[in-house]
Amino acid sequence: DSGVTQTPKHLITATGQRVTLRCSPRSGDLSVYWYQQSLDQGLQFLIQYYNGEERAKGNILERFSAQQFPDLHSELNLSSLELGDSALYFCASSVEPGHYGYTFGSGTRLTVV
Amino acid sequence: GESVGLHLPTLSVQEGDNSIINCAYSNSASDYFIWYKQESGKGPQFIIDIRSNMDKRQGQRVTVLLNKTVKHLSLQIAATQPGDSAVYFCADRTGNQFYFGTGTSLTVIP
């Protein structure tokens, strides 16, 4: 157990729907990062939060949004889902931005049918 | 490295042999590097790191080599075991951002 908790582990939904992925960072970590990993591809950075504020944006679609709450957990909202959104979504956390490495959760596998 | 969405390169080694996984990064300002291991169905796990003021660092059965001149990083795994089968990513830090390589899929043949 890495200390980063992601729920749900698996999600199957239909095109056009909206889902919310949840992440609880490791205790003491203030930064949360979201990544998308499609089959046999690398980690694509989506968005980063630090202590409730957005710090950096990567290749995140306008249909996707995220937030970090006062208790530091984060949610990634994916709307108007398309087949191509099927992927593993990872959350990672660190003490602060750029701190020595990230701790990753075990991911949420999203399947859009 | 920066992930460019390419399919993973693969490496197959015999159990007991040494493995070498390579990674190129693009930003000469990168000051810190990490290797991660990702087993099937799991999130990436930290293996070993190295700062830019070093050229070699050793862990348990793993060694990371850094060549800043050619912006190249390698991970050496000694006496590779079946449990080492996984995807290995390098990550480099520039400023306060980490950039991940595409990854290499290592398969250990018993």
PDB file of C-alpha atoms in Angstrom:
ATOM      1  CA  ASP A   1       0.000   0.000   0.000  1.00  0.00           C
ATOM      2  CA  SER A   2       1.557   3.250  -1.205  1.00  0.00           C
ATOM      3  CA  GLY A   3      -0.566   5.478   1.022  1.00  0.00           C
ATOM      4  CA  VAL A   4      -2.312   7.082  -1.975  1.00  0.00           C
ATOM      5  CA  THR A   5      -5.884   5.820  -2.233  1.00  0.00           C
ATOM      6  CA  GLN A   6      -7.862   5.897  -5.433  1.00  0.00           C
ATOM      7  CA  THR A   7     -11.485   4.936  -5.849  1.00  0.00           C
ATOM      8  CA  PRO A   8     -13.097   3.271  -7.606  1.00  0.00           C
ATOM      9  CA  LYS A   9     -10.585   0.712  -8.907  1.00  0.00           C
ATOM     10  CA  HIS A  10     -12.699  -0.080 -11.941  1.00  0.00           C
ATOM     11  CA  LEU A  11     -15.405   1.861 -13.705  1.00  0.00           C
ATOM     12  CA  ILE A  12     -17.438   0.931 -16.750  1.00  0.00           C
ATOM     13  CA  THR A  13     -19.699   3.543 -18.238  1.00  0.00           C
ATOM     14  CA  ALA A  14     -21.362   4.492 -21.495  1.00  0.00           C
ATOM     15  CA  THR A  15     -20.366   7.171 -23.958  1.00  0.00           C
ATOM     16  CA  GLY A  16     -21.739  10.587 -23.128  1.00  0.00           C
ATOM     17  CA  GLN A  17     -21.793   9.917 -19.404  1.00  0.00           C
ATOM     18  CA  ARG A  18     -19.976  11.703 -16.607  1.00  0.00           C
ATOM     19  CA  VAL A  19     -17.823  10.095 -13.915  1.00  0.00           C
ATOM     20  CA  THR A  20     -15.859  11.249 -10.890  1.00  0.00           C
ATOM     21  CA  LEU A  21     -12.595   9.684  -9.804  1.00  0.00           C
ATOM     22  CA  ARG A  22     -11.407  10.219  -6.270  1.00  0.00           C
ATOM     23  CA  CYS A  23      -7.934  10.391  -4.767  1.00  0.00           C
ATOM     24  CA  SER A  24      -6.740  10.677  -1.194  1.00  0.00           C
ATOM     25  CA  PRO A  25      -3.071  11.657  -1.032  1.00  0.00           C
ATOM     26  CA  ARG A  26      -0.506  10.135   1.269  1.00  0.00           C
ATOM     27  CA  SER A  27      -0.602  11.586   4.765  1.00  0.00           C
ATOM     28  CA  GLY A  28       1.404  14.805   4.874  1.00  0.00           C
ATOM     29  CA  ASP A  29       1.449  15.326   1.111  1.00  0.00           C
ATOM     30  CA  LEU A  30      -0.016  18.604  -0.084  1.00  0.00           C
ATOM     31  CA  SER A  31       0.431  18.165  -3.838  1.00  0.00           C
ATOM     32  CA  VAL A  32      -1.774  15.964  -5.980  1.00  0.00           C
ATOM     33  CA  TYR A  33      -1.196  15.073  -9.612  1.00  0.00           C
ATOM     34  CA  TRP A  34      -3.462  13.326 -12.113  1.00  0.00           C
ATOM     35  CA  TYR A  35      -2.149  11.244 -14.988  1.00  0.00           C
ATOM     36  CA  GLN A  36      -3.780   9.327 -17.814  1.00  0.00           C
ATOM     37  CA  GLN A  37      -2.235   6.150 -19.142  1.00  0.00           C
ATOM     38  CA  SER A  38      -3.662   4.584 -22.272  1.00  0.00           C
ATOM     39  CA  LEU A  39      -2.834   1.039 -23.333  1.00  0.00           C
ATOM     40  CA  ASP A  40       0.900   0.547 -23.870  1.00  0.00           C
ATOM     41  CA  GLN A  41       1.530   4.262 -23.583  1.00  0.00           C
ATOM     42  CA  GLY A  42       3.342   6.448 -21.145  1.00  0.00           C
ATOM     43  CA  LEU A  43       1.952   8.628 -18.425  1.00  0.00           C
ATOM     44  CA  GLN A  44       0.249  11.741 -19.742  1.00  0.00           C
ATOM     45  CA  PHE A  45       0.172  14.543 -17.216  1.00  0.00           C
ATOM     46  CA  LEU A  46      -3.274  16.077 -16.778  1.00  0.00           C
ATOM     47  CA  ILE A  47      -3.256  18.496 -13.862  1.00  0.00           C
ATOM     48  CA  GLN A  48      -1.571  19.344 -10.567  1.00  0.00           C
ATOM     49  CA  TYR A  49      -2.871  20.836  -7.333  1.00  0.00           C
ATOM     50  CA  TYR A  50      -1.046  22.121  -4.310  1.00  0.00           C
ATOM     51  CA  ASN A  51      -2.867  22.787  -1.057  1.00  0.00           C
ATOM     52  CA  GLY A  52      -6.170  23.342  -2.825  1.00  0.00           C
ATOM     53  CA  GLU A  53      -4.910  25.461  -5.695  1.00  0.00           C
ATOM     54  CA  GLU A  54      -4.297  24.489  -9.286  1.00  0.00           C
ATOM     55  CA  ARG A  55      -0.570  24.692 -10.009  1.00  0.00           C
ATOM     56  CA  ALA A  56      -0.041  23.255 -13.463  1.00  0.00           C
ATOM     57  CA  LYS A  57      -2.042  21.950 -16.385  1.00  0.00           C
ATOM     58  CA  GLY A  58      -0.966  19.399 -18.914  1.00  0.00           C
ATOM     59  CA  ASN A  59      -2.859  17.755 -21.736  1.00  0.00           C
ATOM     60  CA  ILE A  60      -6.215  17.939 -20.014  1.00  0.00           C
ATOM     61  CA  LEU A  61      -9.297  18.129 -22.222  1.00  0.00           C
ATOM     62  CA  GLU A  62     -11.924  20.785 -21.637  1.00  0.00           C
ATOM     63  CA  ARG A  63     -14.388  17.967 -20.870  1.00  0.00           C
ATOM     64  CA  PHE A  64     -12.222  17.087 -17.872  1.00  0.00           C
ATOM     65  CA  SER A  65     -11.928  19.073 -14.674  1.00  0.00           C
ATOM     66  CA  ALA A  66     -10.487  18.544 -11.243  1.00  0.00           C
ATOM     67  CA  GLN A  67     -10.320  20.074  -7.830  1.00  0.00           C
ATOM     68  CA  GLN A  68      -8.568  19.602  -4.528  1.00  0.00           C
ATOM     69  CA  PHE A  69     -10.627  20.000  -1.384  1.00  0.00           C
ATOM     70  CA  PRO A  70      -9.645  21.490   2.008  1.00  0.00           C
ATOM     71  CA  ASP A  71      -9.010  18.000   3.367  1.00  0.00           C
ATOM     72  CA  LEU A  72      -6.565  17.612   0.431  1.00  0.00           C
ATOM     73  CA  HIS A  73      -8.413  14.841  -1.334  1.00  0.00           C
ATOM     74  CA  SER A  74      -8.899  15.431  -5.030  1.00  0.00           C
ATOM     75  CA  GLU A  75     -11.516  14.547  -7.598  1.00  0.00           C
ATOM     76  CA  LEU A  76     -11.150  14.259 -11.347  1.00  0.00           C
ATOM     77  CA  ASN A  77     -14.374  14.775 -13.261  1.00  0.00           C
ATOM     78  CA  LEU A  78     -14.668  13.365 -16.766  1.00  0.00           C
ATOM     79  CA  SER A  79     -17.730  14.357 -18.770  1.00  0.00           C
ATOM     80  CA  SER A  80     -19.214  13.656 -22.206  1.00  0.00           C
ATOM     81  CA  LEU A  81     -17.158  10.501 -22.197  1.00  0.00           C
ATOM     82  CA  GLU A  82     -15.854   9.074 -25.455  1.00  0.00           C
ATOM     83  CA  LEU A  83     -14.493   5.620 -26.253  1.00  0.00           C
ATOM     84  CA  GLY A  84     -11.008   7.118 -26.443  1.00  0.00           C
ATOM     85  CA  ASP A  85     -11.195   8.169 -22.809  1.00  0.00           C
ATOM     86  CA  SER A  86     -10.853   4.535 -21.770  1.00  0.00           C
ATOM     87  CA  ALA A  87      -7.591   4.391 -19.848  1.00  0.00           C
ATOM     88  CA  LEU A  88      -5.953   4.020 -16.478  1.00  0.00           C
ATOM     89  CA  TYR A  89      -6.105   7.203 -14.449  1.00  0.00           C
ATOM     90  CA  PHE A  90      -3.453   7.596 -11.797  1.00  0.00           C
ATOM     91  CA  CYS A  91      -3.257   9.990  -8.933  1.00  0.00           C
ATOM     92  CA  ALA A  92       0.084  10.748  -7.338  1.00  0.00           C
ATOM     93  CA  SER A  93       1.050  12.890  -4.391  1.00  0.00           C
ATOM     94  CA  SER A  94       4.115  14.587  -2.995  1.00  0.00           C
ATOM     95  CA  VAL A  95       4.910  16.826  -0.074  1.00  0.00           C
ATOM     96  CA  GLU A  96       5.224  19.822  -2.374  1.00  0.00           C
ATOM     97  CA  PRO A  97       5.645  20.487  -6.099  1.00  0.00           C
ATOM     98  CA  GLY A  98       8.876  19.066  -7.411  1.00  0.00           C
ATOM     99  CA  HIS A  99       9.621  17.282  -4.179  1.00  0.00           C
ATOM    100  CA  TYR A 100      11.656  14.136  -4.355  1.00  0.00           C
ATOM    101  CA  GLY A 101       9.472  11.883  -6.397  1.00  0.00           C
ATOM    102  CA  TYR A 102       5.804  11.119  -6.440  1.00  0.00           C
ATOM    103  CA  THR A 103       3.914   8.360  -4.692  1.00  0.00           C
ATOM    104  CA  PHE A 104       1.351   6.838  -7.009  1.00  0.00           C
ATOM    105  CA  GLY A 105      -1.968   5.259  -6.252  1.00  0.00           C
ATOM    106  CA  SER A 106      -2.991   1.988  -7.865  1.00  0.00           C
ATOM    107  CA  GLY A 107      -5.159   3.756 -10.398  1.00  0.00           C
ATOM    108  CA  THR A 108      -8.728   3.708 -11.660  1.00  0.00           C
ATOM    109  CA  ARG A 109      -9.361   1.695 -14.793  1.00  0.00           C
ATOM    110  CA  LEU A 110     -12.048   3.463 -16.817  1.00  0.00           C
ATOM    111  CA  THR A 111     -13.777   1.624 -19.620  1.00  0.00           C
ATOM    112  CA  VAL A 112     -16.154   3.580 -21.835  1.00  0.00           C
ATOM    113  CA  VAL A 113     -18.492   1.399 -23.877  1.00  0.00           C
TER     114      VAL A 113
ATOM    115  CA  GLY B   1      11.997  12.194 -20.841  1.00  0.00           C
ATOM    116  CA  GLU B   2       8.698  13.435 -22.122  1.00  0.00           C
ATOM    117  CA  SER B   3       5.973  11.004 -22.924  1.00  0.00           C
ATOM    118  CA  VAL B   4       5.080  11.264 -26.566  1.00  0.00           C
ATOM    119  CA  GLY B   5       2.443   8.551 -26.674  1.00  0.00           C
ATOM    120  CA  LEU B   6       4.551   6.009 -28.548  1.00  0.00           C
ATOM    121  CA  HIS B   7       4.129   2.291 -28.034  1.00  0.00           C
ATOM    122  CA  LEU B   8       6.461   0.801 -25.488  1.00  0.00           C
ATOM    123  CA  PRO B   9       9.855  -0.545 -26.451  1.00  0.00           C
ATOM    124  CA  THR B  10      10.410  -4.025 -25.092  1.00  0.00           C
ATOM    125  CA  LEU B  11      13.339  -5.919 -23.624  1.00  0.00           C
ATOM    126  CA  SER B  12      13.529  -9.643 -22.956  1.00  0.00           C
ATOM    127  CA  VAL B  13      16.262 -11.134 -20.790  1.00  0.00           C
ATOM    128  CA  GLN B  14      17.043 -14.551 -19.373  1.00  0.00           C
ATOM    129  CA  GLU B  15      16.604 -15.009 -15.665  1.00  0.00           C
ATOM    130  CA  GLY B  16      19.913 -14.404 -13.943  1.00  0.00           C
ATOM    131  CA  ASP B  17      21.276 -12.108 -16.642  1.00  0.00           C
ATOM    132  CA  ASN B  18      21.801  -8.397 -16.167  1.00  0.00           C
ATOM    133  CA  SER B  19      19.310  -5.951 -17.708  1.00  0.00           C
ATOM    134  CA  ILE B  20      20.014  -2.469 -18.974  1.00  0.00           C
ATOM    135  CA  ILE B  21      17.143  -0.086 -19.640  1.00  0.00           C
ATOM    136  CA  ASN B  22      17.856   3.226 -21.276  1.00  0.00           C
ATOM    137  CA  CYS B  23      16.173   6.590 -21.239  1.00  0.00           C
ATOM    138  CA  ALA B  24      16.863   9.893 -22.949  1.00  0.00           C
ATOM    139  CA  TYR B  25      15.755  13.199 -21.575  1.00  0.00           C
ATOM    140  CA  SER B  26      15.567  16.485 -23.391  1.00  0.00           C
ATOM    141  CA  ASN B  27      16.093  19.312 -20.927  1.00  0.00           C
ATOM    142  CA  SER B  28      19.644  20.076 -19.882  1.00  0.00           C
ATOM    143  CA  ALA B  29      18.219  21.979 -16.894  1.00  0.00           C
ATOM    144  CA  SER B  30      16.848  18.754 -15.377  1.00  0.00           C
ATOM    145  CA  ASP B  31      18.398  18.358 -11.956  1.00  0.00           C
ATOM    146  CA  TYR B  32      16.924  15.179 -10.534  1.00  0.00           C
ATOM    147  CA  PHE B  33      15.986  11.828 -12.015  1.00  0.00           C
ATOM    148  CA  ILE B  34      13.950   8.854 -10.879  1.00  0.00           C
ATOM    149  CA  TRP B  35      13.322   5.359 -12.147  1.00  0.00           C
ATOM    150  CA  TYR B  36       9.904   3.857 -11.539  1.00  0.00           C
ATOM    151  CA  LYS B  37       8.689   0.281 -11.914  1.00  0.00           C
ATOM    152  CA  GLN B  38       5.104  -0.414 -12.916  1.00  0.00           C
ATOM    153  CA  GLU B  39       3.788  -3.939 -12.590  1.00  0.00           C
ATOM    154  CA  SER B  40       0.685  -4.969 -14.456  1.00  0.00           C
ATOM    155  CA  GLY B  41      -2.442  -3.466 -12.908  1.00  0.00           C
ATOM    156  CA  LYS B  42      -0.520  -1.365 -10.404  1.00  0.00           C
ATOM    157  CA  GLY B  43       0.718   2.175 -10.102  1.00  0.00           C
ATOM    158  CA  PRO B  44       4.358   3.132 -10.706  1.00  0.00           C
ATOM    159  CA  GLN B  45       6.667   2.504  -7.754  1.00  0.00           C
ATOM    160  CA  PHE B  46       9.872   4.382  -6.962  1.00  0.00           C
ATOM    161  CA  ILE B  47      13.009   2.302  -7.513  1.00  0.00           C
ATOM    162  CA  ILE B  48      15.996   4.603  -7.354  1.00  0.00           C
ATOM    163  CA  ASP B  49      16.882   8.238  -7.875  1.00  0.00           C
ATOM    164  CA  ILE B  50      19.931  10.293  -8.747  1.00  0.00           C
ATOM    165  CA  ARG B  51      20.756  13.974  -8.610  1.00  0.00           C
ATOM    166  CA  SER B  52      22.399  15.778 -11.476  1.00  0.00           C
ATOM    167  CA  ASN B  53      25.636  16.284  -9.518  1.00  0.00           C
ATOM    168  CA  MET B  54      26.181  12.515  -9.532  1.00  0.00           C
ATOM    169  CA  ASP B  55      26.873  10.121 -12.376  1.00  0.00           C
ATOM    170  CA  LYS B  56      26.196   6.835 -10.634  1.00  0.00           C
ATOM    171  CA  ARG B  57      24.124   5.559  -7.761  1.00  0.00           C
ATOM    172  CA  GLN B  58      23.667   2.020  -6.541  1.00  0.00           C
ATOM    173  CA  GLY B  59      20.823   0.356  -4.758  1.00  0.00           C
ATOM    174  CA  GLN B  60      19.981  -3.226  -4.036  1.00  0.00           C
ATOM    175  CA  ARG B  61      20.567  -5.030  -7.368  1.00  0.00           C
ATOM    176  CA  VAL B  62      19.953  -1.772  -9.243  1.00  0.00           C
ATOM    177  CA  THR B  63      22.328   0.901 -10.486  1.00  0.00           C
ATOM    178  CA  VAL B  64      21.438   4.152 -12.199  1.00  0.00           C
ATOM    179  CA  LEU B  65      23.935   5.862 -14.484  1.00  0.00           C
ATOM    180  CA  LEU B  66      23.581   9.450 -15.597  1.00  0.00           C
ATOM    181  CA  ASN B  67      25.387  10.950 -18.570  1.00  0.00           C
ATOM    182  CA  LYS B  68      24.521  14.630 -18.643  1.00  0.00           C
ATOM    183  CA  THR B  69      26.653  15.278 -21.716  1.00  0.00           C
ATOM    184  CA  VAL B  70      24.325  13.250 -23.910  1.00  0.00           C
ATOM    185  CA  LYS B  71      21.284  13.574 -21.641  1.00  0.00           C
ATOM    186  CA  HIS B  72      21.035   9.850 -21.080  1.00  0.00           C
ATOM    187  CA  LEU B  73      19.965   7.799 -18.097  1.00  0.00           C
ATOM    188  CA  SER B  74      20.205   4.063 -17.669  1.00  0.00           C
ATOM    189  CA  LEU B  75      18.961   1.531 -15.162  1.00  0.00           C
ATOM    190  CA  GLN B  76      20.945  -1.626 -14.645  1.00  0.00           C
ATOM    191  CA  ILE B  77      19.331  -4.578 -12.898  1.00  0.00           C
ATOM    192  CA  ALA B  78      21.698  -7.286 -11.742  1.00  0.00           C
ATOM    193  CA  ALA B  79      20.730 -10.959 -11.754  1.00  0.00           C
ATOM    194  CA  THR B  80      17.306 -10.250 -13.206  1.00  0.00           C
ATOM    195  CA  GLN B  81      14.487 -12.239 -11.624  1.00  0.00           C
ATOM    196  CA  PRO B  82      10.967 -13.060 -12.865  1.00  0.00           C
ATOM    197  CA  GLY B  83       9.598 -10.545 -10.363  1.00  0.00           C
ATOM    198  CA  ASP B  84      11.453  -7.828 -12.230  1.00  0.00           C
ATOM    199  CA  SER B  85       9.111  -8.200 -15.200  1.00  0.00           C
ATOM    200  CA  ALA B  86       7.354  -4.846 -15.455  1.00  0.00           C
ATOM    201  CA  VAL B  87       7.349  -1.545 -17.293  1.00  0.00           C
ATOM    202  CA  TYR B  88      10.145   0.792 -16.242  1.00  0.00           C
ATOM    203  CA  PHE B  89       9.827   4.580 -16.536  1.00  0.00           C
ATOM    204  CA  CYS B  90      12.389   7.279 -16.111  1.00  0.00           C
ATOM    205  CA  ALA B  91      11.354  10.715 -14.922  1.00  0.00           C
ATOM    206  CA  ASP B  92      13.342  13.927 -14.936  1.00  0.00           C
ATOM    207  CA  ARG B  93      12.641  17.048 -12.940  1.00  0.00           C
ATOM    208  CA  THR B  94      12.878  20.526 -14.399  1.00  0.00           C
ATOM    209  CA  GLY B  95      11.850  23.285 -12.044  1.00  0.00           C
ATOM    210  CA  ASN B  96       9.106  21.743  -9.978  1.00  0.00           C
ATOM    211  CA  GLN B  97       7.741  19.478 -12.713  1.00  0.00           C
ATOM    212  CA  PHE B  98       8.543  15.864 -13.436  1.00  0.00           C
ATOM    213  CA  TYR B  99       8.442  14.557 -16.996  1.00  0.00           C
ATOM    214  CA  PHE B 100       7.979  10.852 -17.594  1.00  0.00           C
ATOM    215  CA  GLY B 101       9.441   8.763 -20.376  1.00  0.00           C
ATOM    216  CA  THR B 102       7.286   6.380 -22.371  1.00  0.00           C
ATOM    217  CA  GLY B 103       8.631   3.354 -20.558  1.00  0.00           C
ATOM    218  CA  THR B 104      10.267   0.064 -21.445  1.00  0.00           C
ATOM    219  CA  SER B 105       8.546  -3.265 -20.951  1.00  0.00           C
ATOM    220  CA  LEU B 106      10.937  -5.803 -19.427  1.00  0.00           C
ATOM    221  CA  THR B 107      10.132  -9.499 -19.709  1.00  0.00           C
ATOM    222  CA  VAL B 108      12.227 -12.001 -17.802  1.00  0.00           C
ATOM    223  CA  ILE B 109      12.394 -15.450 -19.364  1.00  0.00           C
ATOM    224  CA  PRO B 110      12.691 -18.237 -16.761  1.00  0.00           C
TER     225      PRO B 110
END
